[in-house]
Amino acid sequence: MYAKSLGVNGAELRPLEPWRAEEFLAHIDRGREFIGRFVGLADVVTDLPSSRAFLQRYADATAADTARIHGIWLDGTLSGGVMLRTMNVEQGEAEVGCWLEPAAAGKGLVTRAARILIDWAVNERGIHRVEWVVASGNAASIAVARRLGMAKEGVLRESYKHRGERLDVEIWSVLAPEWRTARRSG
């Protein structure tokens, strides 16, 4: 297994695999309400079997080269994560997602972790277009999209049903040539 330093308080990015289901569930339980404000993950991972099943779906998708999931560990504790929710190598498209529990928020961890994942997708897998799909009310996630150099493409009005409410969703993206140029000059 590998770990990539995120450069803050011993923070690391590592693959999040099914054998970590108990740790993943404990992490979701710690941040359930915070995570669940905008992300359905908190409503999907509710017990050990659902935690294991969620991580297994990503393990299977990793094997099929259609998605990836990585955890963010802060001081040795799983505190959040980033994922390629979808990845279509043939079409050159991927969608990045993220979540954090409150103790890890505001430290720049998602931005750093997402950069690593996007670098890998663009440079290793040949992804041309990376999307960031975010509820319009999620200011922190929108700020990450901006820090990643993404452009806002538009709003899908009331397109995401979450906890009985219809939310507007913003689509942000970066194209591989833009990403490479920004990484060289940044």
PDB file of C-alpha atoms in Angstrom:
ATOM      1  CA  MET A   1       0.000   0.000   0.000  1.00  0.00           C
ATOM      2  CA  TYR A   2       1.109   3.571  -0.456  1.00  0.00           C
ATOM      3  CA  ALA A   3       0.478   6.863   1.281  1.00  0.00           C
ATOM      4  CA  LYS A   4       0.985  10.342  -0.155  1.00  0.00           C
ATOM      5  CA  SER A   5       1.758  13.216   2.180  1.00  0.00           C
ATOM      6  CA  LEU A   6      -0.689  16.113   2.103  1.00  0.00           C
ATOM      7  CA  GLY A   7       1.872  18.360   3.795  1.00  0.00           C
ATOM      8  CA  VAL A   8      -0.218  19.277   6.865  1.00  0.00           C
ATOM      9  CA  ASN A   9       0.052  17.753  10.376  1.00  0.00           C
ATOM     10  CA  GLY A  10       1.112  14.371   9.056  1.00  0.00           C
ATOM     11  CA  ALA A  11      -1.962  14.229   6.809  1.00  0.00           C
ATOM     12  CA  GLU A  12      -1.897  11.449   4.230  1.00  0.00           C
ATOM     13  CA  LEU A  13      -3.891  10.272   1.243  1.00  0.00           C
ATOM     14  CA  ARG A  14      -4.275   6.480   0.985  1.00  0.00           C
ATOM     15  CA  PRO A  15      -6.516   4.051  -0.894  1.00  0.00           C
ATOM     16  CA  LEU A  16      -9.731   3.364   1.001  1.00  0.00           C
ATOM     17  CA  GLU A  17     -10.292  -0.380   0.757  1.00  0.00           C
ATOM     18  CA  PRO A  18     -13.023  -2.767   2.015  1.00  0.00           C
ATOM     19  CA  TRP A  19     -10.891  -4.077   4.872  1.00  0.00           C
ATOM     20  CA  ARG A  20     -11.152  -0.573   6.373  1.00  0.00           C
ATOM     21  CA  ALA A  21     -14.972  -0.790   6.659  1.00  0.00           C
ATOM     22  CA  GLU A  22     -15.047  -0.465  10.470  1.00  0.00           C
ATOM     23  CA  GLU A  23     -12.723   2.540  10.426  1.00  0.00           C
ATOM     24  CA  PHE A  24     -14.755   4.080   7.595  1.00  0.00           C
ATOM     25  CA  LEU A  25     -18.036   3.606   9.493  1.00  0.00           C
ATOM     26  CA  ALA A  26     -16.556   5.155  12.664  1.00  0.00           C
ATOM     27  CA  HIS A  27     -15.397   8.130  10.578  1.00  0.00           C
ATOM     28  CA  ILE A  28     -18.824   8.582   8.976  1.00  0.00           C
ATOM     29  CA  ASP A  29     -20.487   8.296  12.403  1.00  0.00           C
ATOM     30  CA  ARG A  30     -18.239  11.079  13.782  1.00  0.00           C
ATOM     31  CA  GLY A  31     -19.156  13.421  10.943  1.00  0.00           C
ATOM     32  CA  ARG A  32     -22.566  12.106   9.861  1.00  0.00           C
ATOM     33  CA  GLU A  33     -24.542  15.360  10.181  1.00  0.00           C
ATOM     34  CA  PHE A  34     -21.746  17.555   8.826  1.00  0.00           C
ATOM     35  CA  ILE A  35     -21.071  15.250   5.877  1.00  0.00           C
ATOM     36  CA  GLY A  36     -24.773  14.688   5.231  1.00  0.00           C
ATOM     37  CA  ARG A  37     -25.640  18.360   4.772  1.00  0.00           C
ATOM     38  CA  PHE A  38     -24.878  18.044   1.054  1.00  0.00           C
ATOM     39  CA  VAL A  39     -23.506  14.535   0.449  1.00  0.00           C
ATOM     40  CA  GLY A  40     -25.597  11.361   0.290  1.00  0.00           C
ATOM     41  CA  LEU A  41     -22.714   9.254   1.633  1.00  0.00           C
ATOM     42  CA  ALA A  42     -23.887   9.804   5.222  1.00  0.00           C
ATOM     43  CA  ASP A  43     -27.268   8.271   4.359  1.00  0.00           C
ATOM     44  CA  VAL A  44     -25.771   5.296   2.501  1.00  0.00           C
ATOM     45  CA  VAL A  45     -23.152   4.177   5.029  1.00  0.00           C
ATOM     46  CA  THR A  46     -25.205   3.472   8.148  1.00  0.00           C
ATOM     47  CA  ASP A  47     -23.821   0.195   9.546  1.00  0.00           C
ATOM     48  CA  LEU A  48     -20.937  -2.203   9.025  1.00  0.00           C
ATOM     49  CA  PRO A  49     -22.514  -4.170   6.132  1.00  0.00           C
ATOM     50  CA  SER A  50     -23.363  -0.958   4.229  1.00  0.00           C
ATOM     51  CA  SER A  51     -19.885   0.413   4.921  1.00  0.00           C
ATOM     52  CA  ARG A  52     -18.258  -2.745   3.604  1.00  0.00           C
ATOM     53  CA  ALA A  53     -20.592  -2.838   0.576  1.00  0.00           C
ATOM     54  CA  PHE A  54     -19.863   0.813  -0.285  1.00  0.00           C
ATOM     55  CA  LEU A  55     -16.110   0.266  -0.177  1.00  0.00           C
ATOM     56  CA  GLN A  56     -16.441  -3.007  -2.088  1.00  0.00           C
ATOM     57  CA  ARG A  57     -18.317  -1.226  -4.896  1.00  0.00           C
ATOM     58  CA  TYR A  58     -15.359   1.129  -5.218  1.00  0.00           C
ATOM     59  CA  ALA A  59     -12.874  -1.754  -5.061  1.00  0.00           C
ATOM     60  CA  ASP A  60     -14.761  -3.419  -7.915  1.00  0.00           C
ATOM     61  CA  ALA A  61     -14.871  -0.131  -9.843  1.00  0.00           C
ATOM     62  CA  THR A  62     -11.138   0.331  -9.270  1.00  0.00           C
ATOM     63  CA  ALA A  63     -10.542  -3.148 -10.696  1.00  0.00           C
ATOM     64  CA  ALA A  64     -12.705  -2.194 -13.693  1.00  0.00           C
ATOM     65  CA  ASP A  65     -10.849   1.158 -14.019  1.00  0.00           C
ATOM     66  CA  THR A  66     -14.101   3.127 -13.724  1.00  0.00           C
ATOM     67  CA  ALA A  67     -13.682   4.870 -10.327  1.00  0.00           C
ATOM     68  CA  ARG A  68     -11.299   5.340  -7.370  1.00  0.00           C
ATOM     69  CA  ILE A  69     -11.691   6.174  -3.670  1.00  0.00           C
ATOM     70  CA  HIS A  70      -9.024   7.442  -1.279  1.00  0.00           C
ATOM     71  CA  GLY A  71      -9.157   8.386   2.370  1.00  0.00           C
ATOM     72  CA  ILE A  72      -7.588  11.382   4.032  1.00  0.00           C
ATOM     73  CA  TRP A  73      -5.912  10.528   7.330  1.00  0.00           C
ATOM     74  CA  LEU A  74      -5.127  13.361   9.736  1.00  0.00           C
ATOM     75  CA  ASP A  75      -2.837  12.477  12.640  1.00  0.00           C
ATOM     76  CA  GLY A  76      -3.496   8.783  11.937  1.00  0.00           C
ATOM     77  CA  THR A  77      -7.313   9.104  11.941  1.00  0.00           C
ATOM     78  CA  LEU A  78      -9.474   8.709   8.850  1.00  0.00           C
ATOM     79  CA  SER A  79     -11.040  12.158   8.535  1.00  0.00           C
ATOM     80  CA  GLY A  80     -12.327  12.473   4.968  1.00  0.00           C
ATOM     81  CA  GLY A  81     -11.760  11.435   1.419  1.00  0.00           C
ATOM     82  CA  VAL A  82     -11.698  12.152  -2.276  1.00  0.00           C
ATOM     83  CA  MET A  83     -12.889   9.998  -5.098  1.00  0.00           C
ATOM     84  CA  LEU A  84     -13.215   9.716  -8.789  1.00  0.00           C
ATOM     85  CA  ARG A  85     -16.946   8.997  -8.567  1.00  0.00           C
ATOM     86  CA  THR A  86     -16.914   8.058 -12.221  1.00  0.00           C
ATOM     87  CA  MET A  87     -14.139   7.624 -14.721  1.00  0.00           C
ATOM     88  CA  ASN A  88     -14.564   6.808 -18.380  1.00  0.00           C
ATOM     89  CA  VAL A  89     -11.082   6.390 -19.835  1.00  0.00           C
ATOM     90  CA  GLU A  90     -12.392   5.796 -23.358  1.00  0.00           C
ATOM     91  CA  GLN A  91     -14.306   9.107 -23.323  1.00  0.00           C
ATOM     92  CA  GLY A  92     -11.625  10.851 -21.244  1.00  0.00           C
ATOM     93  CA  GLU A  93     -14.090  12.038 -18.582  1.00  0.00           C
ATOM     94  CA  ALA A  94     -14.133  11.797 -14.801  1.00  0.00           C
ATOM     95  CA  GLU A  95     -16.016  13.315 -11.872  1.00  0.00           C
ATOM     96  CA  VAL A  96     -14.223  14.142  -8.634  1.00  0.00           C
ATOM     97  CA  GLY A  97     -16.045  14.106  -5.288  1.00  0.00           C
ATOM     98  CA  CYS A  98     -15.078  14.681  -1.669  1.00  0.00           C
ATOM     99  CA  TRP A  99     -16.212  14.711   1.941  1.00  0.00           C
ATOM    100  CA  LEU A 100     -14.744  15.624   5.342  1.00  0.00           C
ATOM    101  CA  GLU A 101     -15.692  15.362   8.975  1.00  0.00           C
ATOM    102  CA  PRO A 102     -15.651  18.667  10.923  1.00  0.00           C
ATOM    103  CA  ALA A 103     -12.247  18.106  12.593  1.00  0.00           C
ATOM    104  CA  ALA A 104     -10.536  18.117   9.178  1.00  0.00           C
ATOM    105  CA  ALA A 105     -12.381  21.055   7.607  1.00  0.00           C
ATOM    106  CA  GLY A 106     -10.605  24.298   6.759  1.00  0.00           C
ATOM    107  CA  LYS A 107      -7.096  22.841   6.495  1.00  0.00           C
ATOM    108  CA  GLY A 108      -6.830  22.633   2.685  1.00  0.00           C
ATOM    109  CA  LEU A 109      -6.780  18.833   2.761  1.00  0.00           C
ATOM    110  CA  VAL A 110      -9.441  18.290   0.099  1.00  0.00           C
ATOM    111  CA  THR A 111      -7.739  20.704  -2.289  1.00  0.00           C
ATOM    112  CA  ARG A 112      -4.376  18.964  -1.846  1.00  0.00           C
ATOM    113  CA  ALA A 113      -5.897  15.479  -2.124  1.00  0.00           C
ATOM    114  CA  ALA A 114      -7.998  16.385  -5.173  1.00  0.00           C
ATOM    115  CA  ARG A 115      -4.886  17.755  -6.912  1.00  0.00           C
ATOM    116  CA  ILE A 116      -3.152  14.408  -6.463  1.00  0.00           C
ATOM    117  CA  LEU A 117      -6.164  12.529  -7.819  1.00  0.00           C
ATOM    118  CA  ILE A 118      -6.643  14.882 -10.776  1.00  0.00           C
ATOM    119  CA  ASP A 119      -2.917  14.797 -11.594  1.00  0.00           C
ATOM    120  CA  TRP A 120      -3.109  11.008 -11.683  1.00  0.00           C
ATOM    121  CA  ALA A 121      -6.285  10.956 -13.795  1.00  0.00           C
ATOM    122  CA  VAL A 122      -4.950  13.457 -16.337  1.00  0.00           C
ATOM    123  CA  ASN A 123      -1.332  12.322 -16.515  1.00  0.00           C
ATOM    124  CA  GLU A 124      -1.626   8.564 -15.987  1.00  0.00           C
ATOM    125  CA  ARG A 125      -5.073   7.687 -17.324  1.00  0.00           C
ATOM    126  CA  GLY A 126      -5.390  10.315 -20.060  1.00  0.00           C
ATOM    127  CA  ILE A 127      -8.534  11.944 -18.690  1.00  0.00           C
ATOM    128  CA  HIS A 128      -9.313  15.089 -20.678  1.00  0.00           C
ATOM    129  CA  ARG A 129     -12.246  16.541 -18.722  1.00  0.00           C
ATOM    130  CA  VAL A 130     -12.640  16.495 -14.931  1.00  0.00           C
ATOM    131  CA  GLU A 131     -15.945  17.601 -13.429  1.00  0.00           C
ATOM    132  CA  TRP A 132     -16.834  18.792  -9.939  1.00  0.00           C
ATOM    133  CA  VAL A 133     -20.580  18.538  -9.218  1.00  0.00           C
ATOM    134  CA  VAL A 134     -21.667  20.465  -6.118  1.00  0.00           C
ATOM    135  CA  ALA A 135     -24.858  21.614  -4.422  1.00  0.00           C
ATOM    136  CA  SER A 136     -25.132  25.391  -4.915  1.00  0.00           C
ATOM    137  CA  GLY A 137     -25.334  25.931  -1.161  1.00  0.00           C
ATOM    138  CA  ASN A 138     -22.054  24.116  -0.463  1.00  0.00           C
ATOM    139  CA  ALA A 139     -19.756  27.142  -0.326  1.00  0.00           C
ATOM    140  CA  ALA A 140     -16.742  25.174   0.955  1.00  0.00           C
ATOM    141  CA  SER A 141     -16.872  22.714  -1.944  1.00  0.00           C
ATOM    142  CA  ILE A 142     -17.340  25.530  -4.462  1.00  0.00           C
ATOM    143  CA  ALA A 143     -14.240  27.201  -3.005  1.00  0.00           C
ATOM    144  CA  VAL A 144     -12.280  23.981  -3.618  1.00  0.00           C
ATOM    145  CA  ALA A 145     -13.413  23.929  -7.262  1.00  0.00           C
ATOM    146  CA  ARG A 146     -12.159  27.500  -7.628  1.00  0.00           C
ATOM    147  CA  ARG A 147      -8.808  26.687  -5.961  1.00  0.00           C
ATOM    148  CA  LEU A 148      -8.432  23.775  -8.379  1.00  0.00           C
ATOM    149  CA  GLY A 149      -8.764  26.223 -11.289  1.00  0.00           C
ATOM    150  CA  MET A 150     -12.101  24.879 -12.454  1.00  0.00           C
ATOM    151  CA  ALA A 151     -14.598  26.921 -14.443  1.00  0.00           C
ATOM    152  CA  LYS A 152     -18.268  27.056 -13.525  1.00  0.00           C
ATOM    153  CA  GLU A 153     -20.247  25.786 -16.473  1.00  0.00           C
ATOM    154  CA  GLY A 154     -23.758  26.175 -15.191  1.00  0.00           C
ATOM    155  CA  VAL A 155     -26.477  25.287 -12.725  1.00  0.00           C
ATOM    156  CA  LEU A 156     -28.862  22.355 -12.939  1.00  0.00           C
ATOM    157  CA  ARG A 157     -31.903  23.730 -11.153  1.00  0.00           C
ATOM    158  CA  GLU A 158     -33.449  21.469  -8.510  1.00  0.00           C
ATOM    159  CA  SER A 159     -31.737  18.452 -10.044  1.00  0.00           C
ATOM    160  CA  TYR A 160     -30.505  16.733  -6.866  1.00  0.00           C
ATOM    161  CA  LYS A 161     -33.013  15.305  -4.411  1.00  0.00           C
ATOM    162  CA  HIS A 162     -31.352  15.152  -1.007  1.00  0.00           C
ATOM    163  CA  ARG A 163     -33.157  14.352   2.228  1.00  0.00           C
ATOM    164  CA  GLY A 164     -36.521  15.235   0.742  1.00  0.00           C
ATOM    165  CA  GLU A 165     -35.434  18.568  -0.695  1.00  0.00           C
ATOM    166  CA  ARG A 166     -34.559  19.448  -4.288  1.00  0.00           C
ATOM    167  CA  LEU A 167     -31.224  21.253  -4.524  1.00  0.00           C
ATOM    168  CA  ASP A 168     -29.650  23.202  -7.347  1.00  0.00           C
ATOM    169  CA  VAL A 169     -26.371  21.671  -8.525  1.00  0.00           C
ATOM    170  CA  GLU A 170     -23.447  23.516 -10.078  1.00  0.00           C
ATOM    171  CA  ILE A 171     -21.179  21.903 -12.649  1.00  0.00           C
ATOM    172  CA  TRP A 172     -17.523  22.952 -12.564  1.00  0.00           C
ATOM    173  CA  SER A 173     -14.778  21.511 -14.757  1.00  0.00           C
ATOM    174  CA  VAL A 174     -11.196  21.683 -15.842  1.00  0.00           C
ATOM    175  CA  LEU A 175      -9.760  20.362 -19.102  1.00  0.00           C
ATOM    176  CA  ALA A 176      -6.431  18.567 -19.278  1.00  0.00           C
ATOM    177  CA  PRO A 177      -4.595  21.356 -21.180  1.00  0.00           C
ATOM    178  CA  GLU A 178      -5.813  23.931 -18.613  1.00  0.00           C
ATOM    179  CA  TRP A 179      -4.798  21.662 -15.748  1.00  0.00           C
ATOM    180  CA  ARG A 180      -1.308  21.071 -17.115  1.00  0.00           C
ATOM    181  CA  THR A 181      -0.755  24.776 -17.808  1.00  0.00           C
ATOM    182  CA  ALA A 182      -1.898  25.769 -14.312  1.00  0.00           C
ATOM    183  CA  ARG A 183       0.250  23.074 -12.666  1.00  0.00           C
ATOM    184  CA  ARG A 184       3.361  24.212 -14.611  1.00  0.00           C
ATOM    185  CA  SER A 185       2.847  27.867 -13.737  1.00  0.00           C
ATOM    186  CA  GLY A 186       1.648  27.260 -10.154  1.00  0.00           C
TER     187      GLY A 186
END
